[in-house]
Amino acid sequence: MKEKLALAIILGSNLMAASQGRDACIVNPDNSVTINFKNNKADEVEVNGAFGSPGLIGKLTGMTDKMKKFEMKEDGNSWWTYTSKPLDSDLYWYNIYVDDEDIPVHDKRNSNKVRDISTMYNYFIVPGKVGNDYMDRDGENGKLEYVWYPSTLKGMTKRRMAVYLPYGYSQNSSKRYPVLYLLHGSGGDELSWAECGRLAQIMDNMIADERCEPMIVVMPNGSVNLAAAPGYDPANPDVKPTSNYTASMNGDIENVFVPEVVNYVDSHFRTIPDKKHRAIAGLSLGGLHTLFTAVNNPDTFGYIGLFSAQTVATIGNTGIGDVKEIGNKITELADNFLSIFGVESKKDENKLDTGHPEIYRDFDRKLDEMYKNQPELFYIAVGSGDFTKKLNDDLRFKMLKKDYPFHYKQISTPTHKNELKN
């Protein structure tokens, strides 16, 4: 108990910048959190967060209650405060709403901030179990590099990606490493897994604890229209991030992934360049890119992971061969599923007339080809309330029918209003 209390105190002091005697955010001994906000002009202040459900994991996968607003109380001298119930160990985002303003603010006194698409959030970590993996570790840490590589995508000459190099990479110039390609969801970019997902911290902690083999992790930009995250592309400095990424679901990303991304990584980093030492995994839109990059390159990836994945290009299921068996299930999804991917109505689903639609054709044949020399692991994970659950179930049933080995994990999650009944 003393160790836990000490860790909470240290965390509170490291996370928050003290101002006028109050920290912006304090993790209490019982794992509740107190958020303090200074404003001498506000009539009403609310904190917006997912404090009633799992934190970062739920936020990243869509498998948690939506963030909601909690009233903050003024307790004198223009200080507004809110104390949550005890929270599970995790990482939690929040921002502040003042009066009737529609645009949230983040507390500048809390130096921990992160951008999700176009919205800035503050965050705090509740220590203990999973939360410890998100914390910076003293000692032997890997490093993140952001590199530009040549590309032909959409007439671009180069694109940017993030690369995590484990501790020891620089110290031992002869050692080679397996590679994980980790792909983000809609609205993300090459910063998403490193900043929102705390990839470097998680890898450092798992490698140090010998829960994970040291590896290189590559996080490319999956937005076909962006060469780099907002603010990092000199040729497009004023780009605004958006979650409307339908252009990234036309096969372009998958078409160039191996010749441009994988080949660059193998030639510029000390990889073990074979199928048994190469993995690819992705979330949501990144799951779509993962699935079709893998089946179109059956000898490239030995490990394939789908996390709440979109398993079919919803905007273009006409003429894409056997995958239409899965695509027809789209009509059973709620309208707000399609709106997530920028489709105004279901009649627009068949407008895939540019890019590389051949990537999505002949899915059954490509799956069969991949399983002739089957992957070391094919992993499907989805929440019981996730809007992609039915798509993932259709893929799972297809693979069961073919008697192909895979690992399926369903996580029990709060029921969403758009959850489909089986």
Short mmCIF file of C-alpha atoms in Angstrom, two decimals:
data_model
loop_
_atom_site.label_atom_id
_atom_site.label_comp_id
_atom_site.label_asym_id
_atom_site.label_seq_id
_atom_site.Cartn_x
_atom_site.Cartn_y
_atom_site.Cartn_z
CA MET A 1 0.00 0.00 0.00
CA LYS A 2 2.83 2.41 0.81
CA GLU A 3 4.48 1.68 -2.53
CA LYS A 4 1.20 2.35 -4.36
CA LEU A 5 0.68 5.62 -2.51
CA ALA A 6 4.24 6.71 -3.24
CA LEU A 7 3.81 5.92 -6.93
CA ALA A 8 0.59 7.94 -7.07
CA ILE A 9 2.28 10.91 -5.42
CA ILE A 10 5.26 10.71 -7.76
CA LEU A 11 2.94 10.39 -10.76
CA GLY A 12 0.93 13.40 -9.68
CA SER A 13 4.03 15.52 -9.31
CA ASN A 14 5.46 14.39 -12.63
CA LEU A 15 2.25 14.73 -14.61
CA MET A 16 1.07 18.14 -13.54
CA ALA A 17 2.59 21.58 -13.41
CA ALA A 18 1.82 23.11 -10.04
CA SER A 19 0.25 26.55 -10.16
CA GLN A 20 -0.83 28.74 -7.25
CA GLY A 21 -0.85 25.81 -4.85
CA ARG A 22 -2.96 23.40 -6.89
CA ASP A 23 -1.99 20.74 -9.37
CA ALA A 24 -4.04 20.52 -12.54
CA CYS A 25 -4.66 16.83 -11.95
CA ILE A 26 -4.05 14.61 -8.91
CA VAL A 27 -4.25 10.82 -8.82
CA ASN A 28 -5.51 10.05 -5.31
CA PRO A 29 -4.50 7.04 -3.18
CA ASP A 30 -7.80 5.26 -3.97
CA ASN A 31 -7.21 5.75 -7.74
CA SER A 32 -9.84 8.44 -8.03
CA VAL A 33 -8.62 11.56 -9.80
CA THR A 34 -9.14 15.21 -8.89
CA ILE A 35 -9.03 17.70 -11.77
CA ASN A 36 -8.56 21.39 -10.99
CA PHE A 37 -9.13 24.20 -13.47
CA LYS A 38 -8.63 27.93 -12.95
CA ASN A 39 -11.06 30.36 -14.61
CA ASN A 40 -12.27 33.61 -13.06
CA LYS A 41 -14.83 34.41 -15.75
CA ALA A 42 -16.75 31.15 -16.15
CA ASP A 43 -20.32 30.59 -14.98
CA GLU A 44 -20.19 26.85 -15.67
CA VAL A 45 -17.30 24.43 -16.28
CA GLU A 46 -17.47 20.76 -17.26
CA VAL A 47 -14.77 18.15 -17.71
CA ASN A 48 -15.19 15.79 -20.64
CA GLY A 49 -13.76 12.30 -20.20
CA ALA A 50 -14.42 8.55 -20.22
CA PHE A 51 -14.10 8.23 -16.47
CA GLY A 52 -16.80 5.61 -16.11
CA SER A 53 -15.13 3.00 -18.30
CA PRO A 54 -11.73 1.73 -19.49
CA GLY A 55 -9.40 4.47 -20.64
CA LEU A 56 -6.88 4.37 -23.47
CA ILE A 57 -7.61 0.85 -24.68
CA GLY A 58 -11.30 1.62 -24.99
CA LYS A 59 -10.67 4.98 -26.60
CA LEU A 60 -8.39 3.51 -29.25
CA THR A 61 -10.65 0.59 -30.13
CA GLY A 62 -14.07 2.18 -29.81
CA MET A 63 -14.89 -0.48 -27.22
CA THR A 64 -15.93 1.76 -24.37
CA ASP A 65 -18.59 4.23 -23.37
CA LYS A 66 -18.28 7.54 -25.16
CA MET A 67 -16.63 10.41 -23.38
CA LYS A 68 -19.16 12.46 -21.49
CA LYS A 69 -19.24 15.68 -19.51
CA PHE A 70 -19.08 15.88 -15.73
CA GLU A 71 -19.95 19.06 -13.86
CA MET A 72 -17.09 20.78 -12.08
CA LYS A 73 -17.79 22.64 -8.85
CA GLU A 74 -16.44 26.06 -8.01
CA ASP A 75 -14.89 25.83 -4.58
CA GLY A 76 -13.61 29.37 -4.10
CA ASN A 77 -11.18 31.82 -5.66
CA SER A 78 -12.20 30.88 -9.25
CA TRP A 79 -11.05 27.27 -8.90
CA TRP A 80 -13.22 24.61 -10.51
CA THR A 81 -12.79 21.02 -9.38
CA TYR A 82 -14.05 17.52 -10.12
CA THR A 83 -13.21 14.24 -8.38
CA SER A 84 -13.99 10.99 -10.17
CA LYS A 85 -14.88 7.66 -8.70
CA PRO A 86 -11.94 5.23 -8.28
CA LEU A 87 -10.68 4.32 -11.75
CA ASP A 88 -9.09 1.22 -13.18
CA SER A 89 -5.39 1.41 -13.90
CA ASP A 90 -5.17 2.95 -17.35
CA LEU A 91 -4.49 6.15 -19.29
CA TYR A 92 -7.36 8.65 -19.49
CA TRP A 93 -7.96 11.63 -21.75
CA TYR A 94 -9.96 14.70 -20.84
CA ASN A 95 -10.66 18.26 -21.89
CA ILE A 96 -12.63 21.19 -20.47
CA TYR A 97 -15.79 22.95 -21.62
CA VAL A 98 -16.46 26.47 -20.37
CA ASP A 99 -20.00 27.90 -20.32
CA ASP A 100 -21.82 27.24 -23.61
CA GLU A 101 -18.77 27.06 -25.85
CA ASP A 102 -18.85 24.16 -28.31
CA ILE A 103 -15.07 24.00 -28.65
CA PRO A 104 -13.28 22.31 -25.75
CA VAL A 105 -10.11 23.65 -24.18
CA HIS A 106 -7.19 21.76 -22.72
CA ASP A 107 -5.59 22.86 -19.51
CA LYS A 108 -2.23 24.49 -20.27
CA ARG A 109 -1.11 23.80 -16.69
CA ASN A 110 -1.16 20.09 -17.49
CA SER A 111 1.82 19.57 -19.77
CA ASN A 112 0.59 16.13 -20.79
CA LYS A 113 -1.42 16.60 -23.95
CA VAL A 114 -2.23 14.62 -27.06
CA ARG A 115 -3.98 15.30 -30.36
CA ASP A 116 -6.71 12.93 -31.56
CA ILE A 117 -7.53 13.91 -35.17
CA SER A 118 -8.07 17.67 -34.62
CA THR A 119 -8.94 17.76 -30.92
CA MET A 120 -6.39 18.31 -28.17
CA TYR A 121 -6.75 16.41 -24.89
CA ASN A 122 -4.97 16.42 -21.58
CA TYR A 123 -4.29 13.05 -20.04
CA PHE A 124 -3.33 11.37 -16.79
CA ILE A 125 -2.26 7.84 -15.91
CA VAL A 126 -3.66 5.76 -13.08
CA PRO A 127 -0.77 3.49 -12.03
CA GLY A 128 -0.99 -0.16 -11.11
CA LYS A 129 -1.58 -2.71 -13.83
CA VAL A 130 -1.92 -1.66 -17.46
CA GLY A 131 -1.26 1.97 -16.53
CA ASN A 132 2.33 1.14 -15.63
CA ASP A 133 3.00 0.14 -19.23
CA TYR A 134 2.12 3.67 -20.39
CA MET A 135 4.56 5.35 -18.04
CA ASP A 136 8.04 6.51 -18.98
CA ARG A 137 10.65 4.09 -17.73
CA ASP A 138 14.01 5.07 -16.31
CA GLY A 139 17.01 3.37 -17.81
CA GLU A 140 17.24 1.37 -21.02
CA ASN A 141 14.84 2.98 -23.46
CA GLY A 142 14.45 2.66 -27.19
CA LYS A 143 14.05 5.65 -29.46
CA LEU A 144 11.61 6.98 -32.03
CA GLU A 145 12.78 8.17 -35.41
CA TYR A 146 10.67 9.96 -37.99
CA VAL A 147 11.90 9.27 -41.50
CA TRP A 148 10.90 10.32 -45.01
CA TYR A 149 10.91 7.65 -47.71
CA PRO A 150 10.39 7.85 -51.49
CA SER A 151 6.81 7.32 -52.64
CA THR A 152 4.70 7.43 -55.79
CA LEU A 153 1.41 7.67 -53.91
CA LYS A 154 -0.91 10.34 -55.34
CA GLY A 155 1.99 11.94 -57.17
CA MET A 156 3.98 12.46 -53.97
CA THR A 157 7.74 12.21 -53.98
CA LYS A 158 8.09 11.22 -50.32
CA ARG A 159 6.06 10.27 -47.25
CA ARG A 160 6.80 10.16 -43.53
CA MET A 161 6.66 7.31 -41.04
CA ALA A 162 7.59 6.71 -37.41
CA VAL A 163 10.06 3.95 -36.51
CA TYR A 164 10.63 2.60 -33.00
CA LEU A 165 14.11 1.16 -32.46
CA PRO A 166 14.54 -0.92 -29.29
CA TYR A 167 17.24 -0.32 -26.72
CA GLY A 168 20.41 -1.97 -27.98
CA TYR A 169 19.84 -1.15 -31.63
CA SER A 170 22.46 1.60 -31.61
CA GLN A 171 24.78 -0.20 -29.21
CA ASN A 172 25.11 -3.42 -31.22
CA SER A 173 25.58 -2.65 -34.91
CA SER A 174 25.49 -6.28 -35.99
CA LYS A 175 22.24 -7.44 -34.41
CA ARG A 176 19.16 -7.74 -36.63
CA TYR A 177 15.53 -7.50 -35.48
CA PRO A 178 12.04 -8.68 -36.37
CA VAL A 179 9.62 -5.98 -37.53
CA LEU A 180 6.03 -5.10 -36.63
CA TYR A 181 4.15 -2.80 -39.02
CA LEU A 182 1.48 -1.09 -36.93
CA LEU A 183 -1.30 0.76 -38.78
CA HIS A 184 -3.59 3.46 -37.39
CA GLY A 185 -7.33 4.03 -37.74
CA SER A 186 -9.42 6.69 -39.48
CA GLY A 187 -8.27 10.21 -38.74
CA GLY A 188 -4.84 9.05 -37.64
CA ASP A 189 -1.36 9.53 -39.03
CA GLU A 190 2.20 8.46 -38.32
CA LEU A 191 2.03 10.10 -34.88
CA SER A 192 -1.04 8.21 -33.67
CA TRP A 193 0.49 5.05 -32.22
CA ALA A 194 3.52 6.86 -30.83
CA GLU A 195 1.60 9.70 -29.17
CA CYS A 196 -1.97 8.50 -28.60
CA GLY A 197 -0.95 4.87 -28.21
CA ARG A 198 2.23 5.37 -26.10
CA LEU A 199 3.94 2.79 -28.29
CA ALA A 200 7.49 3.57 -27.20
CA GLN A 201 6.62 3.42 -23.49
CA ILE A 202 4.74 0.14 -23.92
CA MET A 203 7.58 -1.44 -25.87
CA ASP A 204 10.24 -0.20 -23.45
CA ASN A 205 8.37 -1.63 -20.48
CA MET A 206 7.52 -4.96 -22.08
CA ILE A 207 11.03 -5.51 -23.44
CA ALA A 208 12.63 -4.59 -20.12
CA ASP A 209 10.33 -7.03 -18.31
CA GLU A 210 11.09 -9.73 -20.91
CA ARG A 211 7.43 -9.93 -21.88
CA CYS A 212 8.29 -9.07 -25.45
CA GLU A 213 11.14 -9.79 -27.84
CA PRO A 214 13.04 -6.66 -28.90
CA MET A 215 11.74 -5.57 -32.28
CA ILE A 216 11.49 -2.67 -34.68
CA VAL A 217 8.01 -1.15 -34.92
CA VAL A 218 7.10 0.81 -38.05
CA MET A 219 4.13 3.19 -37.96
CA PRO A 220 3.41 4.60 -41.43
CA ASN A 221 0.92 7.28 -42.42
CA GLY A 222 -2.17 5.54 -43.78
CA SER A 223 -3.87 8.66 -45.12
CA VAL A 224 -3.55 8.56 -48.88
CA ASN A 225 -3.90 12.36 -49.15
CA LEU A 226 -1.32 13.30 -46.50
CA ALA A 227 2.41 12.87 -46.84
CA ALA A 228 2.80 13.51 -43.10
CA ALA A 229 0.88 14.48 -39.99
CA PRO A 230 -0.51 18.03 -39.85
CA GLY A 231 2.30 20.51 -39.31
CA TYR A 232 5.06 18.20 -40.54
CA ASP A 233 4.70 18.42 -44.31
CA PRO A 234 6.47 21.51 -45.70
CA ALA A 235 4.59 21.10 -48.98
CA ASN A 236 1.20 21.16 -47.27
CA PRO A 237 1.62 23.18 -44.05
CA ASP A 238 -2.02 24.17 -43.57
CA VAL A 239 -3.65 20.75 -43.87
CA LYS A 240 -6.45 20.07 -41.39
CA PRO A 241 -6.82 16.56 -39.96
CA THR A 242 -10.12 14.81 -40.61
CA SER A 243 -11.74 11.44 -39.94
CA ASN A 244 -13.27 11.41 -43.45
CA TYR A 245 -10.69 9.14 -45.04
CA THR A 246 -12.72 7.38 -47.74
CA ALA A 247 -9.91 8.09 -50.21
CA SER A 248 -7.74 5.77 -48.14
CA MET A 249 -10.09 2.85 -48.80
CA ASN A 250 -9.51 2.51 -52.55
CA GLY A 251 -6.52 0.16 -52.53
CA ASP A 252 -3.78 2.75 -52.97
CA ILE A 253 -2.18 2.21 -49.55
CA GLU A 254 -2.19 -1.56 -49.88
CA ASN A 255 -0.87 -1.42 -53.46
CA VAL A 256 2.36 0.37 -52.53
CA PHE A 257 2.86 -0.92 -48.99
CA VAL A 258 5.38 -3.65 -49.71
CA PRO A 259 7.35 -2.04 -52.56
CA GLU A 260 7.59 1.35 -50.85
CA VAL A 261 7.31 0.86 -47.07
CA VAL A 262 8.56 -2.67 -46.41
CA ASN A 263 11.37 -2.54 -48.93
CA TYR A 264 12.54 0.82 -47.60
CA VAL A 265 12.59 -0.45 -44.02
CA ASP A 266 14.47 -3.61 -44.99
CA SER A 267 17.10 -1.58 -46.85
CA HIS A 268 17.58 1.15 -44.22
CA PHE A 269 17.24 -0.71 -40.90
CA ARG A 270 18.72 -3.94 -39.57
CA THR A 271 15.68 -6.14 -40.04
CA ILE A 272 15.42 -9.89 -40.40
CA PRO A 273 13.84 -9.65 -43.85
CA ASP A 274 11.71 -12.76 -44.05
CA LYS A 275 8.12 -13.77 -43.45
CA LYS A 276 8.74 -15.48 -40.09
CA HIS A 277 10.16 -12.26 -38.66
CA ARG A 278 7.65 -9.80 -40.10
CA ALA A 279 4.23 -8.89 -38.62
CA ILE A 280 1.48 -6.49 -39.65
CA ALA A 281 -1.43 -5.31 -37.49
CA GLY A 282 -3.94 -2.50 -37.63
CA LEU A 283 -6.86 -0.81 -35.94
CA SER A 284 -10.14 -0.07 -37.76
CA LEU A 285 -9.10 1.51 -41.09
CA GLY A 286 -5.61 0.16 -40.38
CA GLY A 287 -7.21 -3.27 -40.05
CA LEU A 288 -8.56 -2.93 -43.58
CA HIS A 289 -5.08 -2.01 -44.81
CA THR A 290 -3.60 -4.88 -42.81
CA LEU A 291 -5.97 -7.53 -44.12
CA PHE A 292 -5.66 -6.65 -47.79
CA THR A 293 -1.95 -5.92 -47.68
CA ALA A 294 -1.46 -9.38 -46.18
CA VAL A 295 -3.67 -11.35 -48.57
CA ASN A 296 -2.21 -9.56 -51.59
CA ASN A 297 1.32 -10.37 -50.40
CA PRO A 298 0.96 -13.96 -49.13
CA ASP A 299 4.70 -14.57 -48.66
CA THR A 300 5.49 -11.36 -46.79
CA PHE A 301 3.90 -11.40 -43.32
CA GLY A 302 4.04 -14.27 -40.84
CA TYR A 303 1.88 -12.57 -38.22
CA ILE A 304 -1.37 -10.72 -38.97
CA GLY A 305 -3.45 -8.82 -36.40
CA LEU A 306 -6.87 -7.23 -36.88
CA PHE A 307 -8.08 -4.95 -34.09
CA SER A 308 -11.74 -3.86 -34.47
CA ALA A 309 -10.94 -3.98 -38.15
CA GLN A 310 -13.00 -2.87 -41.06
CA THR A 311 -12.76 -6.03 -43.13
CA VAL A 312 -14.23 -4.79 -46.41
CA ALA A 313 -14.08 -1.53 -48.39
CA THR A 314 -17.56 -0.27 -47.57
CA ILE A 315 -17.57 2.34 -50.31
CA GLY A 316 -17.02 -0.13 -53.10
CA ASN A 317 -18.32 -3.68 -52.78
CA THR A 318 -19.62 -3.97 -56.35
CA GLY A 319 -17.29 -6.03 -58.52
CA ILE A 320 -14.81 -7.01 -55.83
CA GLY A 321 -15.28 -10.72 -56.26
CA ASP A 322 -15.86 -13.17 -53.45
CA VAL A 323 -15.38 -10.56 -50.75
CA LYS A 324 -18.89 -9.38 -51.68
CA GLU A 325 -20.15 -12.20 -49.43
CA ILE A 326 -18.83 -10.12 -46.57
CA GLY A 327 -19.63 -6.79 -48.17
CA ASN A 328 -23.35 -7.57 -48.47
CA LYS A 329 -23.53 -7.54 -44.68
CA ILE A 330 -22.82 -3.81 -44.80
CA THR A 331 -26.49 -3.19 -45.50
CA GLU A 332 -27.29 -4.49 -42.02
CA LEU A 333 -25.15 -1.86 -40.33
CA ALA A 334 -26.61 1.28 -38.82
CA ASP A 335 -26.38 4.51 -40.83
CA ASN A 336 -23.90 5.99 -38.40
CA PHE A 337 -21.44 3.18 -39.19
CA LEU A 338 -21.21 4.43 -42.76
CA SER A 339 -21.02 8.04 -41.65
CA ILE A 340 -17.89 7.21 -39.69
CA PHE A 341 -16.21 6.52 -43.01
CA GLY A 342 -17.66 9.60 -44.68
CA VAL A 343 -20.38 7.86 -46.71
CA GLU A 344 -23.52 10.01 -46.89
CA SER A 345 -25.91 7.16 -47.64
CA LYS A 346 -25.87 3.49 -48.49
CA LYS A 347 -26.56 4.22 -52.16
CA ASP A 348 -23.02 5.65 -52.35
CA GLU A 349 -21.34 2.39 -51.37
CA ASN A 350 -20.57 1.38 -54.95
CA LYS A 351 -18.57 4.43 -56.02
CA LEU A 352 -15.13 2.88 -55.96
CA ASP A 353 -14.03 3.90 -59.44
CA THR A 354 -10.49 5.13 -58.79
CA GLY A 355 -7.39 3.79 -57.11
CA HIS A 356 -6.72 0.05 -57.14
CA PRO A 357 -10.02 -1.84 -56.65
CA GLU A 358 -8.28 -5.03 -57.75
CA ILE A 359 -6.77 -5.11 -54.26
CA TYR A 360 -10.21 -6.09 -52.93
CA ARG A 361 -11.12 -8.59 -55.65
CA ASP A 362 -10.93 -12.39 -55.39
CA PHE A 363 -10.64 -12.37 -51.60
CA ASP A 364 -11.34 -16.11 -51.21
CA ARG A 365 -8.70 -17.06 -53.76
CA LYS A 366 -6.13 -14.78 -52.13
CA LEU A 367 -6.95 -16.12 -48.67
CA ASP A 368 -6.50 -19.66 -49.96
CA GLU A 369 -3.16 -18.71 -51.48
CA MET A 370 -1.97 -17.18 -48.21
CA TYR A 371 -2.93 -20.29 -46.26
CA LYS A 372 -1.01 -22.62 -48.55
CA ASN A 373 1.93 -21.55 -46.41
CA GLN A 374 -0.13 -20.44 -43.46
CA PRO A 375 0.83 -17.53 -41.20
CA GLU A 376 2.36 -18.19 -37.83
CA LEU A 377 -0.61 -16.29 -36.36
CA PHE A 378 -3.80 -14.77 -37.70
CA TYR A 379 -5.38 -12.78 -34.87
CA ILE A 380 -8.83 -11.16 -34.79
CA ALA A 381 -9.91 -9.05 -31.81
CA VAL A 382 -13.14 -7.09 -31.47
CA GLY A 383 -15.42 -5.82 -28.72
CA SER A 384 -18.91 -7.21 -28.17
CA GLY A 385 -20.30 -3.69 -28.66
CA ASP A 386 -18.00 -2.63 -31.46
CA PHE A 387 -19.55 -1.28 -34.66
CA THR A 388 -17.28 -3.58 -36.69
CA LYS A 389 -18.22 -6.75 -34.83
CA LYS A 390 -20.47 -8.14 -37.53
CA LEU A 391 -17.85 -7.56 -40.20
CA ASN A 392 -15.28 -9.42 -38.10
CA ASP A 393 -17.74 -12.22 -37.39
CA ASP A 394 -18.40 -12.65 -41.10
CA LEU A 395 -14.67 -12.97 -41.71
CA ARG A 396 -14.35 -15.38 -38.79
CA PHE A 397 -17.19 -17.61 -40.08
CA LYS A 398 -15.63 -17.63 -43.53
CA MET A 399 -12.33 -18.82 -42.08
CA LEU A 400 -14.06 -21.43 -39.91
CA LYS A 401 -15.81 -22.76 -43.00
CA LYS A 402 -12.44 -23.09 -44.69
CA ASP A 403 -10.96 -24.73 -41.57
CA TYR A 404 -8.15 -22.17 -41.45
CA PRO A 405 -6.48 -21.73 -38.04
CA PHE A 406 -6.76 -18.31 -36.41
CA HIS A 407 -7.10 -16.82 -32.95
CA TYR A 408 -10.29 -14.90 -32.10
CA LYS A 409 -10.70 -12.69 -29.03
CA GLN A 410 -13.97 -10.96 -28.18
CA ILE A 411 -13.86 -8.42 -25.40
CA SER A 412 -17.00 -7.80 -23.38
CA THR A 413 -17.83 -4.13 -23.64
CA PRO A 414 -20.66 -1.75 -22.79
CA THR A 415 -23.60 -1.92 -25.17
CA HIS A 416 -23.69 0.85 -27.74
CA LYS A 417 -26.86 2.20 -29.24
CA ASN A 418 -25.56 1.08 -32.65
CA GLU A 419 -24.71 -2.45 -31.56
CA LEU A 420 -26.18 -5.03 -33.93
CA LYS A 421 -28.18 -7.94 -32.63
CA ASN A 422 -26.88 -11.37 -33.64
#
